[in-house]
Amino acid sequence: MNDNLTPNQAAENLPVISARQVLKNFKGLEVLRGVDMTVAQGEVACLIGPSGSGKSTFLRCVNHLEKIDGGALYVDGEMVGYRRVGNKLFELKDAEVAAKRARIGMVFQRFNLFGHMTAIQNVAEAPMQVKGESREQAMAHARELLTRVGLSHRLDAYPNQLSGGQQQRVAIARALAMKPRLMLFDEPTSALDPELVGEVLDVMRDLASEGMTMLIVTHEMSFAREVASKVAFMDQGVIVESASPQELFEQPRHLRTREFLSKVI
């Protein structure tokens, strides 16, 4: 794979995410044991599997919140966290990692909003601080995004004045404010009361319909079946199988996949 492609060339010719035999250890515990996965531009890929199977860790590696211990991981044709010079790899400096990470939006289980800022301020902050947008420009875009996620009436509300579902929608708008090429979702509805899950999934459905490239760790099987273009079942640090939703949910090839689905569907 050519590590020196420009972002435009990578976008045209390569998967947005390409993982090959990715390894990750925590204090001797193998969490990722050789993950292979590709996500094409405009694809919605869902990662499903039991808790502790490595799904969230893999997602964090894509954003270089965790460093991989082996294998290769590329986003837009560029190696995540490293630069290859000849036969040697050099770790990127923090500023370089941050610049690349700015192209990736990430939504966590917990909303991680700034409690002292209103919804619109939460959304506008990163474009001003990271991208140097003017306050007027950033606030106007933030208003558009909050309207897009159904919160035009809550622009000036603080996080503690919002429901969990509303906070998560602010978090999605905040990620979109950086105009990412890729959105990562780490079980975005797991911290919500059941009646609030739908409003967050509706926003994600809209993003999928607009062609946003997404990698989603989820326990919402009906959502994965409906929205994903590809579903990957992960267990014990490896992707056991990956297929279209129809194939994986209706005709899973592996016994372990069938066992898991029999318990969650």
XYZ file of C-alpha atoms in Angstrom:
265
model
C 0.000 0.000 0.000
C 1.326 3.456 -0.890
C 1.702 5.499 2.322
C 2.339 8.730 0.386
C -0.983 9.169 -1.388
C -2.623 12.545 -0.975
C -5.968 12.583 0.879
C -7.764 13.194 -2.419
C -6.074 10.239 -4.083
C -6.758 8.075 -1.065
C -10.404 9.068 -1.014
C -10.776 8.094 -4.660
C -8.755 4.888 -4.721
C -8.636 3.354 -1.252
C -10.969 2.319 1.527
C -11.562 4.960 4.176
C -10.481 2.365 6.782
C -8.126 -0.506 6.068
C -7.000 -2.770 8.933
C -4.658 -5.697 8.442
C -3.830 -8.064 11.291
C -4.160 -5.324 13.904
C -2.869 -6.321 17.349
C -3.403 -4.634 20.712
C -2.257 -5.776 24.142
C -3.037 -4.381 27.568
C -0.495 -5.538 30.176
C -0.013 -8.856 28.453
C -3.695 -9.388 27.680
C -4.380 -9.777 23.963
C -7.406 -7.598 23.241
C -7.045 -7.465 19.456
C -5.560 -10.638 17.973
C -5.313 -9.861 14.274
C -8.227 -7.715 13.105
C -8.798 -7.459 9.357
C -11.411 -5.002 8.139
C -12.097 -2.495 5.378
C -14.705 0.244 5.257
C -15.325 1.879 1.891
C -16.291 5.465 1.290
C -19.996 5.967 2.028
C -20.277 2.598 3.747
C -22.003 2.103 7.093
C -20.258 -0.728 8.933
C -21.577 -2.042 12.241
C -19.444 -3.992 14.687
C -21.416 -6.374 16.870
C -20.371 -8.958 19.420
C -20.253 -9.727 23.133
C -18.871 -7.273 25.668
C -15.106 -7.546 25.952
C -14.601 -8.779 22.408
C -12.436 -5.784 21.421
C -14.965 -3.715 19.472
C -14.459 -0.423 21.327
C -10.697 -0.924 21.474
C -10.557 -1.312 17.703
C -12.627 1.843 17.274
C -10.225 3.770 19.527
C -7.277 2.473 17.505
C -8.813 3.862 14.300
C -8.754 7.304 15.942
C -5.318 6.661 17.505
C -6.720 7.037 20.991
C -5.000 3.689 21.456
C -1.739 2.719 19.756
C -1.680 -0.596 17.954
C 1.020 -3.122 18.855
C 1.217 -4.819 15.484
C -0.293 -5.055 12.033
C -1.230 -2.065 9.911
C -4.077 0.430 10.152
C -4.810 3.076 7.530
C -7.370 5.878 7.268
C -7.706 7.512 3.860
C -4.581 5.684 2.727
C -2.424 7.144 5.490
C -0.997 5.031 8.296
C -2.679 5.844 11.606
C -0.212 7.368 14.078
C 2.938 6.609 12.088
C 4.925 7.613 9.030
C 6.971 5.151 7.000
C 10.382 6.304 5.801
C 12.069 3.545 3.841
C 11.726 0.417 5.938
C 11.315 2.251 9.235
C 8.236 3.548 11.033
C 8.304 6.819 12.937
C 5.571 7.800 15.368
C 3.850 11.067 14.510
C 4.102 14.028 16.836
C 1.050 14.957 18.892
C 0.258 17.936 16.656
C 0.334 15.730 13.551
C -1.918 13.138 15.195
C -4.364 15.877 16.234
C -4.470 17.264 12.684
C -5.320 13.849 11.248
C -7.791 13.117 14.040
C -9.661 16.310 13.133
C -10.871 14.516 9.982
C -12.514 11.816 12.122
C -15.607 12.461 14.224
C -16.124 10.271 17.273
C -19.197 9.877 19.461
C -18.708 8.045 22.744
C -21.017 6.145 25.080
C -20.845 9.096 27.459
C -21.546 12.474 25.981
C -18.428 14.305 27.274
C -19.975 17.728 26.778
C -18.500 20.803 28.452
C -20.847 21.397 31.371
C -20.148 25.132 31.532
C -21.048 25.680 27.868
C -24.423 25.813 26.173
C -25.312 23.392 23.400
C -24.351 25.833 20.671
C -21.096 26.722 22.410
C -20.207 23.030 22.732
C -20.663 22.570 18.998
C -18.842 25.756 17.954
C -15.814 25.428 20.240
C -13.641 22.956 18.283
C -13.981 24.671 14.882
C -12.872 27.925 16.494
C -10.003 26.433 18.497
C -8.756 23.777 16.070
C -9.670 25.101 12.629
C -9.465 28.810 13.361
C -12.993 29.597 12.261
C -14.384 32.971 13.276
C -16.894 32.988 16.110
C -19.606 34.196 13.720
C -18.897 31.416 11.221
C -18.630 28.682 13.859
C -21.805 29.730 15.659
C -23.773 29.891 12.406
C -22.640 26.390 11.452
C -23.366 25.120 14.978
C -26.894 26.495 14.738
C -27.391 24.676 11.428
C -26.123 21.399 12.865
C -28.247 21.582 16.013
C -31.264 22.288 13.836
C -30.303 19.275 11.736
C -30.376 17.009 14.813
C -33.695 18.458 15.989
C -32.452 20.810 18.700
C -33.082 24.259 17.268
C -35.159 25.017 20.360
C -32.352 24.076 22.790
C -29.411 26.106 21.469
C -28.832 27.943 24.753
C -29.485 25.022 27.110
C -26.663 23.681 29.255
C -25.977 19.918 29.318
C -27.599 19.488 32.737
C -30.793 20.963 31.277
C -30.926 18.375 28.478
C -32.080 14.758 28.448
C -29.548 12.037 27.704
C -30.828 11.710 24.158
C -30.549 15.450 23.618
C -27.015 15.482 25.003
C -26.008 12.697 22.648
C -27.480 14.585 19.707
C -25.414 17.627 20.733
C -22.374 15.329 20.821
C -23.129 14.151 17.271
C -23.525 17.762 16.100
C -20.220 18.617 17.785
C -18.463 15.812 15.888
C -20.043 16.925 12.604
C -18.902 20.502 13.187
C -15.367 19.465 12.219
C -16.668 18.311 8.811
C -15.251 14.797 9.160
C -14.808 12.256 6.375
C -15.445 9.454 8.820
C -17.714 9.100 11.852
C -17.026 6.596 14.636
C -19.772 5.677 17.097
C -18.941 3.726 20.256
C -22.251 2.299 21.509
C -23.863 5.755 21.321
C -27.169 4.620 22.844
C -25.917 2.355 25.635
C -26.081 5.086 28.309
C -29.602 6.181 27.354
C -32.957 5.277 28.799
C -34.792 3.021 26.330
C -37.334 5.670 25.345
C -34.524 8.042 24.284
C -32.670 5.611 22.026
C -34.858 6.228 18.984
C -34.128 9.936 18.700
C -30.369 9.284 18.488
C -30.750 6.416 16.018
C -32.929 8.646 13.823
C -30.065 11.139 13.520
C -27.680 8.324 12.602
C -30.146 7.042 9.993
C -30.173 10.496 8.421
C -26.370 10.555 8.290
C -26.346 7.137 6.635
C -28.864 8.259 4.025
C -26.637 11.255 3.240
C -23.648 9.026 2.489
C -21.557 9.601 5.603
C -18.925 6.892 6.096
C -19.524 5.364 9.522
C -18.123 2.635 11.745
C -20.554 1.876 14.556
C -20.128 -0.340 17.603
C -23.657 -1.210 18.627
C -25.888 -3.627 20.508
C -28.923 -2.384 18.562
C -29.393 -5.343 16.236
C -32.499 -4.035 14.514
C -30.667 -0.781 13.740
C -27.660 -2.668 12.342
C -29.956 -4.798 10.195
C -31.778 -1.746 8.852
C -28.991 0.796 8.301
C -25.680 -1.016 7.850
C -24.257 -1.910 4.470
C -21.925 -4.334 6.248
C -22.046 -6.036 9.658
C -18.985 -7.598 11.275
C -19.256 -10.008 14.197
C -16.309 -9.746 16.574
C -15.357 -12.178 19.325
C -12.211 -12.658 21.404
C -10.266 -9.997 19.550
C -10.898 -11.102 15.974
C -13.573 -10.526 13.357
C -15.206 -13.926 13.019
C -17.214 -13.025 9.939
C -18.352 -10.007 7.969
C -21.235 -9.844 5.522
C -24.273 -7.862 4.466
C -26.921 -7.531 7.199
C -29.211 -9.929 5.369
C -26.498 -12.589 5.093
C -25.120 -12.246 8.590
C -28.442 -12.123 10.428
C -30.283 -14.682 8.327
C -27.523 -17.068 7.236
C -24.496 -16.693 9.524
C -21.686 -19.006 8.471
C -19.965 -19.547 11.809
C -21.303 -21.415 14.814
C -20.068 -18.710 17.194
C -22.037 -16.073 15.273
C -25.153 -18.221 15.378
C -24.757 -18.737 19.126
C -24.420 -15.014 19.745
C -27.368 -14.031 17.565
C -29.600 -16.649 19.169
C -29.152 -14.850 22.488
C -29.647 -11.265 21.321
C -32.388 -11.493 18.678
